[in-house]
mmCIF file of C-alpha atoms in Angstrom:
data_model
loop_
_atom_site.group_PDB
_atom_site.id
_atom_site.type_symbol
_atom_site.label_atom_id
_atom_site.label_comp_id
_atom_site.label_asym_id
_atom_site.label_seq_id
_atom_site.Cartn_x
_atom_site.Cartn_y
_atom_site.Cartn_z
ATOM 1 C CA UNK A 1016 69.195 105.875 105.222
ATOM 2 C CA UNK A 1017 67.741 103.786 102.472
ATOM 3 C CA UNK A 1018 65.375 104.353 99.810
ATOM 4 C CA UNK A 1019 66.163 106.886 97.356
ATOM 5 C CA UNK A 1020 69.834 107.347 95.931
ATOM 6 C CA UNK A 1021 72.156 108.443 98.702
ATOM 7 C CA UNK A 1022 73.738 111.964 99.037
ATOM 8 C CA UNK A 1023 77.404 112.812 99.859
ATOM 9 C CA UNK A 1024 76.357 112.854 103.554
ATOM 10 C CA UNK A 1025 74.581 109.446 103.714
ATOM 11 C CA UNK A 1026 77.435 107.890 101.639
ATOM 12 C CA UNK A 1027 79.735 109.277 104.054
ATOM 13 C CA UNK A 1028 78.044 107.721 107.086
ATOM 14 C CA UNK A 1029 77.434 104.282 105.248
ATOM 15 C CA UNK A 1030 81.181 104.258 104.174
ATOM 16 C CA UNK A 1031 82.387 105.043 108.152
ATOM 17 C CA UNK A 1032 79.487 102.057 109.100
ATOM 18 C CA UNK A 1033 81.458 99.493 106.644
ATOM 19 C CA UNK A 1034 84.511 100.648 107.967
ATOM 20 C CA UNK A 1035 83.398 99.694 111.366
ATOM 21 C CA UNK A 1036 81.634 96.676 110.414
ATOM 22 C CA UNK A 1037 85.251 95.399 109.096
ATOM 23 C CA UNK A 1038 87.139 95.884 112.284
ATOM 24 C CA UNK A 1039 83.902 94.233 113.608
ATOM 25 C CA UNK A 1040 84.674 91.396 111.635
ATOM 26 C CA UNK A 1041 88.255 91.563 112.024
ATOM 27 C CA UNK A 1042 88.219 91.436 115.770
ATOM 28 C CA UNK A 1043 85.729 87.905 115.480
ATOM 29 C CA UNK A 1044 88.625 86.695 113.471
ATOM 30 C CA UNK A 1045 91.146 87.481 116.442
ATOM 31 C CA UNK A 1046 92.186 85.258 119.621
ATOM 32 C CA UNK A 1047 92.268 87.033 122.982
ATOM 33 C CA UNK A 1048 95.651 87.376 122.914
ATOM 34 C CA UNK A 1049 96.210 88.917 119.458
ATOM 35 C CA UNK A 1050 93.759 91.501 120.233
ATOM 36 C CA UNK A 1051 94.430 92.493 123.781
ATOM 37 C CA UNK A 1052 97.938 92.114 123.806
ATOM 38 C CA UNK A 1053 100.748 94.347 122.337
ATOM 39 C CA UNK A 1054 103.416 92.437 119.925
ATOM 40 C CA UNK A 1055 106.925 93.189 120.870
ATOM 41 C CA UNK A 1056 108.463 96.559 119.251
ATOM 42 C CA UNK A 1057 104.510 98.231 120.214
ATOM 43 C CA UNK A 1058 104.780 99.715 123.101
ATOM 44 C CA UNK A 1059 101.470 101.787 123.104
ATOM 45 C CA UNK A 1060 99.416 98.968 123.071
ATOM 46 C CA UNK A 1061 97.981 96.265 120.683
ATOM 47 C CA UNK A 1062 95.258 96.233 118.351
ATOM 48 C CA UNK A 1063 92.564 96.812 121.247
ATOM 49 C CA UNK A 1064 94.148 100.109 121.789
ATOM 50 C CA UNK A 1065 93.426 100.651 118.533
ATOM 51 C CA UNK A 1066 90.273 99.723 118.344
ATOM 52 C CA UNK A 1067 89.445 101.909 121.486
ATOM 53 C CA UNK A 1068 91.097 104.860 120.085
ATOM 54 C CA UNK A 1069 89.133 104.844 117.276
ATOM 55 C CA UNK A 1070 85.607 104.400 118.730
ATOM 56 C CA UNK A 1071 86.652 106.810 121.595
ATOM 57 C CA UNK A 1072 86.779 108.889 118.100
ATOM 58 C CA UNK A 1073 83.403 108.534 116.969
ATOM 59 C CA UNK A 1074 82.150 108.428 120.799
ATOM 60 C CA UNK A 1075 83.094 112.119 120.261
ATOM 61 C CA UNK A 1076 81.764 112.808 117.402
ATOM 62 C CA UNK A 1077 78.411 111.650 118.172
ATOM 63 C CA UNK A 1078 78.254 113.166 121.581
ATOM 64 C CA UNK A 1079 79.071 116.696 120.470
ATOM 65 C CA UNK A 1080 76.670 116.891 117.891
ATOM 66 C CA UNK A 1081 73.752 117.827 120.254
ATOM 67 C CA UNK A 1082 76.036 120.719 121.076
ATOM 68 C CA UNK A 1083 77.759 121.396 117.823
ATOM 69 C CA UNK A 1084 81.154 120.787 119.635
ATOM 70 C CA UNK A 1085 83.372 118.103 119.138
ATOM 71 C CA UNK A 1086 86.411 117.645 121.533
ATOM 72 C CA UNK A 1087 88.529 114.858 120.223
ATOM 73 C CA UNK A 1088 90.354 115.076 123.416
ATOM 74 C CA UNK A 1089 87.616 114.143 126.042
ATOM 75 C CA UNK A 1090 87.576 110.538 124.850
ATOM 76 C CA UNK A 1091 86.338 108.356 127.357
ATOM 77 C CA UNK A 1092 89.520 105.311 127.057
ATOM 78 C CA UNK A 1093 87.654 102.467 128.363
ATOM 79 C CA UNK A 1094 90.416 99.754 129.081
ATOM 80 C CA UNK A 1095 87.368 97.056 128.647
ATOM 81 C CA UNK A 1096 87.512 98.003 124.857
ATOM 82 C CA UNK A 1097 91.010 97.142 124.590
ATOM 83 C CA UNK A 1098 90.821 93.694 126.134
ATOM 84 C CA UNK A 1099 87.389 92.129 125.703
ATOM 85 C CA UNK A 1100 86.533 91.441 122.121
ATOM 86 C CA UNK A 1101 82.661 91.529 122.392
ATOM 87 C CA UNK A 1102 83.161 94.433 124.596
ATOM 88 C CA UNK A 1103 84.296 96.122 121.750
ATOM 89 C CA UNK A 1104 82.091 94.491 118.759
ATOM 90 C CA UNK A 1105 78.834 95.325 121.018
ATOM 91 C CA UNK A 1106 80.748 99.211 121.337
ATOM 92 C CA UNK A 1107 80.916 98.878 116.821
ATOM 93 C CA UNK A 1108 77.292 97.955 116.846
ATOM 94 C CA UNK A 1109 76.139 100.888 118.516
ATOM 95 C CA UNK A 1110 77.793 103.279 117.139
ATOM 96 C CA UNK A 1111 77.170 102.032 113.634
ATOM 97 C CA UNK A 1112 73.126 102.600 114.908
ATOM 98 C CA UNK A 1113 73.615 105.967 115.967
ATOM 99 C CA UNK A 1114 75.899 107.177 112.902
ATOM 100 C CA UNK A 1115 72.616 104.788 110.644
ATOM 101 C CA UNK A 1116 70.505 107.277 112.849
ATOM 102 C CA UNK A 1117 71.997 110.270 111.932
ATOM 103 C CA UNK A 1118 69.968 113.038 110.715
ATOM 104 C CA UNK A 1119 70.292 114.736 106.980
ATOM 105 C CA UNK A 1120 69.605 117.992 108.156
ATOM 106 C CA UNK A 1121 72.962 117.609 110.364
ATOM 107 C CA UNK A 1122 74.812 117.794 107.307
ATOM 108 C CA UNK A 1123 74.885 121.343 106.508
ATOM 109 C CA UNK A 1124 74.635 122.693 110.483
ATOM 110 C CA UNK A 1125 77.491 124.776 111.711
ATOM 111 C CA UNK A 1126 79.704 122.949 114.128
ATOM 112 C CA UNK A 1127 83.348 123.241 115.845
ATOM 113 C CA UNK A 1128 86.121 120.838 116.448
ATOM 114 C CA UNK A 1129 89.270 120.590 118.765
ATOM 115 C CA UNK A 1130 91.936 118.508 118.338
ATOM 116 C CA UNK A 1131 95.304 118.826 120.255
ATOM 117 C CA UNK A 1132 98.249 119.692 117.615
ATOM 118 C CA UNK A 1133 100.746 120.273 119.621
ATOM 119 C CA UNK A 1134 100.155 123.483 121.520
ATOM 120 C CA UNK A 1135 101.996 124.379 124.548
ATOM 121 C CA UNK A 1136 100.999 122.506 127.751
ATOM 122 C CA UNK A 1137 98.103 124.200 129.851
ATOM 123 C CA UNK A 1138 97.139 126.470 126.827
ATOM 124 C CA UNK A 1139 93.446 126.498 125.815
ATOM 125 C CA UNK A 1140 92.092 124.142 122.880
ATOM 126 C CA UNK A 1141 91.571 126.116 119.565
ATOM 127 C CA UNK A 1142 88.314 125.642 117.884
ATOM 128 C CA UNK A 1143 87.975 125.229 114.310
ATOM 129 C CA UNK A 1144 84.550 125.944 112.562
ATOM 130 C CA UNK A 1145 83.451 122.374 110.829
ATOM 131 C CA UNK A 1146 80.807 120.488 109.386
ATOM 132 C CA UNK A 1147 79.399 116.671 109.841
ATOM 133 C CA UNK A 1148 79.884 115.757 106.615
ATOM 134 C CA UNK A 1149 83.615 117.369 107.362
ATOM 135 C CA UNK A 1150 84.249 115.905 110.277
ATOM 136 C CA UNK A 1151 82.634 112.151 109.007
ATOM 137 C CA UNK A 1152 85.843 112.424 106.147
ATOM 138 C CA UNK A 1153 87.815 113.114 109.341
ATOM 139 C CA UNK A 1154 86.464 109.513 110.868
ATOM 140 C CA UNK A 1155 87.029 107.954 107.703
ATOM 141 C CA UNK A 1156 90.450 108.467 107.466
ATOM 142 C CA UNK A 1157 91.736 108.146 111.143
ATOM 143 C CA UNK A 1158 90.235 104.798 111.013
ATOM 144 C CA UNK A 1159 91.973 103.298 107.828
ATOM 145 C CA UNK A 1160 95.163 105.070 109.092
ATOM 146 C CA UNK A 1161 94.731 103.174 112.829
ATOM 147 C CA UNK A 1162 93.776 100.246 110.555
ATOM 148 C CA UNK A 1163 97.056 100.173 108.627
ATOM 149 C CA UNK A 1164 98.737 100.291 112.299
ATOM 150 C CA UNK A 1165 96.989 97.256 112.895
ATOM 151 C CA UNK A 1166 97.406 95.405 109.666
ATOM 152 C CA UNK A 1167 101.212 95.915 110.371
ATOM 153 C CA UNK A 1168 100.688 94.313 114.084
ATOM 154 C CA UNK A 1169 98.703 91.117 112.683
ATOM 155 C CA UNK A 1170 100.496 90.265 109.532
ATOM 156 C CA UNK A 1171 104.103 89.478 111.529
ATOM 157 C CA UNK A 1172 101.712 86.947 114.016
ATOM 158 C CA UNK A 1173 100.412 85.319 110.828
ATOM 159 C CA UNK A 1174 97.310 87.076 110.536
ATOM 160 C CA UNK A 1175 96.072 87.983 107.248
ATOM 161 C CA UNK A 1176 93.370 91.196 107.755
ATOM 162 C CA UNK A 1177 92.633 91.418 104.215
ATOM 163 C CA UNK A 1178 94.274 93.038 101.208
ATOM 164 C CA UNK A 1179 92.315 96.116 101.435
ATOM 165 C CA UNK A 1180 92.073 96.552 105.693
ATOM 166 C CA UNK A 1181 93.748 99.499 106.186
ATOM 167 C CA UNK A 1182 94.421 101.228 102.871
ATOM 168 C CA UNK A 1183 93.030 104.331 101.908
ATOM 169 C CA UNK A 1184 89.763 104.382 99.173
ATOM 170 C CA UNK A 1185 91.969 106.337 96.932
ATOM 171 C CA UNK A 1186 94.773 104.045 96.893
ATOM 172 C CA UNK A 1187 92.314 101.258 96.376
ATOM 173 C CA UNK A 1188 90.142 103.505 93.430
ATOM 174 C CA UNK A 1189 93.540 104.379 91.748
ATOM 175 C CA UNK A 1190 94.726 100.510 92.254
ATOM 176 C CA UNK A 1191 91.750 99.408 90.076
ATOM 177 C CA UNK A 1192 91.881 101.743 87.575
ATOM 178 C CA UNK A 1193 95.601 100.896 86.556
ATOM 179 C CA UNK A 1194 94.608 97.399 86.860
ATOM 180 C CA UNK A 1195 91.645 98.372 84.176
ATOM 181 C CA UNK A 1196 94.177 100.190 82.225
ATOM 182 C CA UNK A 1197 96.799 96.951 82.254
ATOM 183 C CA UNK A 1198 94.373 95.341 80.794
#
């Protein structure tokens, strides 16, 4: 995805990549303990649960392309991603490839998504007509918001992820331009 100017859909995938490549660089940052284990006052989990939710995420994504089906709820919740660290860096790497792989002519396919929303137990999923570029804005966002989550963990254990790890690009966009403004 490099060359010519990018697209909406490339910028989209190269904005989820950098996302990933921060937790990436987050989780080199991080001892064994502050990653795999959960701080007091968090009982589902620590920041490796996190992490694992949110690449079971894209794990999704990427495998129901092929089909044009993406079940958010048949996530694969390998426990190795919440307690190894390179476990889950070599996990960011691929999936950075494959989303760097991604096809432009995905972009404007038909697809359908499921997501559990709090229907009745035992009741079928509902599937709601999509897009890729739709459901990379989808990505996007759950990360930051699981990265806030862990920004909140860290910063009590000392652990400074950055001023901008885990807030959204609008907050940071509309940050700026006030700062401009002040100015």
């Amino acid at each position: 995805m490099t060359g010519a100017p990018m697209n909406g859909f490339q910028r989209l995938a190269e904005g989820n990549i950098a996302f990933l490549q921060q937790g990436s660089l987050l989780i080199e940052r991080l001892s064994d303990g502050q990653y795999a284990t959960a701080p007091p006052n968090f009982l589902r989990g620590g920041v490796g649960a996190h992490f694992r939710h949110i690449l079971d995420h894209y794990d999704c994504f990427l495998d129901g392309l092929e089909r044009g089906r993406v079940d958010y709820d048949a996530r694969h919740r390998d426990p190795r991603v919440e307690r190894e660290r390179g476990f889950a860096r070599s996990r960011i790497e691929s999936i950075c490839r494959r989303l760097g792989a991604l096809d432009q002519r995905l972009a404007s396919a038909p697809m359908q998504a499921t997501l559990l929303c709090g229907e009745p137990a035992g009741s079928r999923p509902t599937w709601s007509a999509t897009s890729v570029v739709r459901e990379l804005q989808f990505l996007a966002s759950h990360t930051v918001h699981h990265y806030a989550v862990i920004a909140a963990m860290l910063r009590p254990q000392g652990v400074e992820p950055g001023d901008d790890f885990g807030v959204a690009p609008s907050t940071l966009q509309y940050e700026r331009e006030n700062a401009a403004c002040a100015h």
